[in-house]
Amino acid sequence: PDYTFFDEMRDTKDFQLYADLRLAGVGMVGVVHATSPIDAIQRFIGRVELGMIPSIVDTVIFIKNGNVEKVYSLETTVKIPHGLKEEDLARPVVVVRDFLTGEAEYELYVFGERTFVVPIKKHGSRVSMEEYKLKSAVERALQRFIGDGGGYEVKVDSSSSLVVVELSLEQYNYIAGKPRRKLERIVRKFGYELELRPVF
């Protein structure tokens, strides 16, 4: 098979068997129950060597209430861990990135005899899957209407359920006609309202 699903991974033997199969080249999809995606990654700490985790788990998909809420990718690099400054403290670090934006959100590293999991991005600034899909849909529509030349910016404000599109006066005058109604239909599918703002 191309992929094998390993359901209900709970005890150390399960994690070690999963790691052995993954490192042997078998395509594996492991199912771990956790309250957050970083908790699922932490379940591997202490069961396998920290530096091996990205080779065993390269992608984490967190499903909540039947929806994909977060997707992480993992990679190993040698750097000074977030929060430390001295150059001689550089060490192997597992960087956990948002799969969609590429932004680093956590770092895992060993300092002394302890393994640290350090958040490097405030929770409030993370982009949800819904916001990402909405912003992408609006940007694709804008590209169809005014081309790939850019000159506009799409901002999604989830707190007020508002999508703000900032664009040049020329672009604004064009979009304010028929294209605006099409954009409004897109954002309303997500439960948002649209606001166009000309930038002078």
Coordinates of C-alpha atoms in Angstrom, one line a residue:
P1 CA 0.0 0.0 0.0
D2 CA 1.0 3.6 -0.5
Y3 CA -0.2 4.6 3.0
T4 CA -1.1 2.7 6.1
F5 CA -3.4 4.2 8.8
F6 CA -2.3 3.5 12.4
D7 CA -5.4 4.3 14.5
E8 CA -5.5 4.9 18.3
M9 CA -1.9 5.5 19.0
R10 CA -1.7 5.6 22.8
D11 CA 1.2 3.8 24.5
T12 CA 5.0 3.9 23.9
K13 CA 5.0 0.6 21.9
D14 CA 2.5 2.2 19.4
F15 CA 4.7 5.2 18.9
Q16 CA 7.9 3.2 18.5
L17 CA 6.2 0.8 16.0
Y18 CA 4.9 3.8 14.1
A19 CA 8.4 5.3 14.0
D20 CA 10.1 2.0 12.9
L21 CA 7.6 1.6 10.0
R22 CA 8.0 5.3 9.0
L23 CA 11.8 5.1 9.0
A24 CA 11.6 1.9 7.0
G25 CA 10.0 3.8 4.2
V26 CA 6.4 2.8 4.8
G27 CA 3.9 5.6 4.1
M28 CA 2.2 6.1 7.5
V29 CA -0.8 8.1 8.8
G30 CA -1.0 8.0 12.6
V31 CA -4.1 9.0 14.5
V32 CA -3.4 10.6 17.9
H33 CA -6.0 12.1 20.2
A34 CA -4.9 15.4 21.6
T35 CA -6.4 18.8 22.6
S36 CA -4.1 20.7 20.3
P37 CA -1.8 19.9 17.4
I38 CA 1.3 20.8 19.4
D39 CA 0.2 18.3 22.1
A40 CA 0.1 15.6 19.5
I41 CA 3.7 16.4 18.6
Q42 CA 4.7 16.4 22.2
R43 CA 3.5 12.8 22.6
F44 CA 6.5 11.7 20.6
I45 CA 9.0 13.5 22.9
G46 CA 10.7 11.0 25.1
R47 CA 9.6 8.1 22.9
V48 CA 11.9 8.9 20.0
E49 CA 15.0 11.1 19.7
L50 CA 14.0 14.7 19.2
G51 CA 16.0 15.3 16.1
M52 CA 14.2 12.3 14.4
I53 CA 10.7 13.6 14.9
P54 CA 10.5 15.5 11.6
S55 CA 11.6 12.3 9.8
I56 CA 8.8 10.4 11.5
V57 CA 6.2 13.2 11.5
D58 CA 6.6 15.7 8.7
T59 CA 3.0 17.0 8.7
V60 CA 0.4 17.3 11.4
I61 CA -3.3 17.8 10.6
F62 CA -5.5 18.8 13.5
I63 CA -9.2 18.0 13.1
K64 CA -11.7 19.6 15.5
N65 CA -15.5 19.1 15.3
G66 CA -15.1 17.5 11.9
N67 CA -13.1 20.4 10.4
V68 CA -9.4 20.8 9.6
E69 CA -8.5 23.5 12.1
K70 CA -4.7 23.6 11.8
V71 CA -2.0 22.1 9.6
Y72 CA 1.7 22.1 10.7
S73 CA 4.9 21.0 9.0
L74 CA 8.0 20.1 10.9
E75 CA 11.7 20.5 10.0
T76 CA 15.1 20.2 11.8
T77 CA 17.6 23.0 11.6
V78 CA 20.7 24.1 13.6
K79 CA 20.2 27.6 15.1
I80 CA 20.1 29.6 18.3
P81 CA 16.7 28.7 19.9
H82 CA 14.1 31.4 20.1
G83 CA 14.6 33.4 23.3
L84 CA 18.4 32.7 23.6
K85 CA 21.0 35.1 22.3
E86 CA 24.5 33.6 22.8
E87 CA 26.0 32.1 19.6
D88 CA 27.6 29.2 21.4
L89 CA 24.0 28.0 22.3
A90 CA 23.3 27.0 18.7
R91 CA 21.9 23.5 18.6
P92 CA 19.5 21.3 16.6
V93 CA 16.0 22.7 16.8
V94 CA 12.8 21.2 15.5
V95 CA 10.8 24.1 13.9
V96 CA 7.0 23.7 13.8
R97 CA 5.6 25.9 11.0
D98 CA 2.1 26.7 9.8
F99 CA 1.8 24.7 6.7
L100 CA -0.3 27.3 4.9
T101 CA 1.7 30.5 5.7
G102 CA 5.1 29.0 6.4
E103 CA 5.4 31.0 9.6
A104 CA 7.2 29.3 12.5
E105 CA 5.0 28.9 15.6
Y106 CA 6.9 26.6 17.9
E107 CA 10.5 25.4 18.5
L108 CA 11.5 22.2 20.2
Y109 CA 15.0 21.8 21.5
V110 CA 17.0 20.1 24.2
F111 CA 18.8 22.3 26.8
G112 CA 20.7 20.5 29.5
E113 CA 18.6 17.4 30.2
R114 CA 15.2 18.9 29.5
T115 CA 13.3 19.2 26.2
F116 CA 11.6 22.6 25.7
V117 CA 8.6 23.4 23.6
V118 CA 8.6 27.2 23.0
P119 CA 5.8 29.1 21.3
I120 CA 7.3 31.9 19.2
K121 CA 4.1 33.4 17.8
K122 CA 1.1 34.8 19.7
H123 CA -2.0 32.7 19.4
G124 CA -4.1 35.7 18.6
S125 CA -2.2 36.4 15.4
R126 CA -2.6 32.9 13.9
V127 CA -4.6 32.6 10.7
S128 CA -7.5 30.1 10.9
M129 CA -8.2 27.7 8.0
E130 CA -11.4 29.6 7.3
E131 CA -9.7 33.0 7.1
Y132 CA -7.0 31.5 4.8
K133 CA -9.7 30.1 2.4
L134 CA -11.6 33.3 2.4
K135 CA -8.6 35.5 1.7
S136 CA -7.4 33.2 -1.0
A137 CA -10.9 33.2 -2.7
V138 CA -11.0 37.0 -2.7
E139 CA -7.5 37.3 -4.0
R140 CA -8.2 34.9 -6.8
A141 CA -11.3 36.8 -7.8
L142 CA -9.4 40.1 -7.7
Q143 CA -6.7 38.6 -10.0
R144 CA -9.4 37.7 -12.5
F145 CA -10.9 41.2 -12.4
I146 CA -7.7 43.3 -12.4
G147 CA -4.9 40.9 -13.3
D148 CA -1.8 39.8 -11.4
G149 CA -0.3 43.3 -11.2
G150 CA -1.1 43.6 -7.5
G151 CA -1.5 47.0 -6.0
Y152 CA -4.2 45.8 -3.6
E153 CA -4.3 44.2 -0.2
V154 CA -6.9 41.9 1.4
K155 CA -7.4 42.0 5.2
V156 CA -9.7 39.6 7.1
D157 CA -11.0 40.9 10.4
S158 CA -12.6 37.9 12.1
S159 CA -13.6 39.9 15.2
S160 CA -16.0 42.0 13.1
S161 CA -16.7 39.5 10.3
L162 CA -15.3 42.0 7.8
V163 CA -13.2 41.7 4.7
V164 CA -11.4 44.9 3.8
V165 CA -9.9 45.3 0.3
E166 CA -7.5 48.2 0.0
L167 CA -6.7 49.2 -3.6
S168 CA -5.8 52.1 -5.9
L169 CA -8.4 54.6 -6.9
E170 CA -8.4 53.4 -10.5
Q171 CA -8.9 49.8 -9.3
Y172 CA -11.5 50.9 -6.8
N173 CA -13.5 52.7 -9.6
Y174 CA -13.5 49.5 -11.6
I175 CA -14.2 47.0 -8.8
A176 CA -17.0 49.2 -7.4
G177 CA -19.2 48.2 -10.3
K178 CA -20.3 44.7 -11.3
P179 CA -17.2 42.9 -9.8
R180 CA -18.1 44.2 -6.3
R181 CA -21.3 42.2 -6.3
K182 CA -19.4 39.1 -7.2
L183 CA -16.9 39.7 -4.4
E184 CA -19.8 40.3 -1.9
R185 CA -21.3 36.9 -2.9
I186 CA -17.9 35.2 -2.1
V187 CA -17.4 36.8 1.3
R188 CA -21.1 36.2 2.3
K189 CA -20.7 32.5 1.8
F190 CA -18.3 32.7 4.7
G191 CA -20.6 34.9 6.8
Y192 CA -18.5 38.1 6.2
E193 CA -19.2 41.6 4.8
L194 CA -17.1 43.4 2.2
E195 CA -15.6 46.9 2.5
L196 CA -13.6 48.5 -0.4
R197 CA -11.1 51.2 0.6
P198 CA -9.4 53.3 -2.1
V199 CA -5.8 54.2 -1.2
F200 CA -4.7 57.6 -2.5

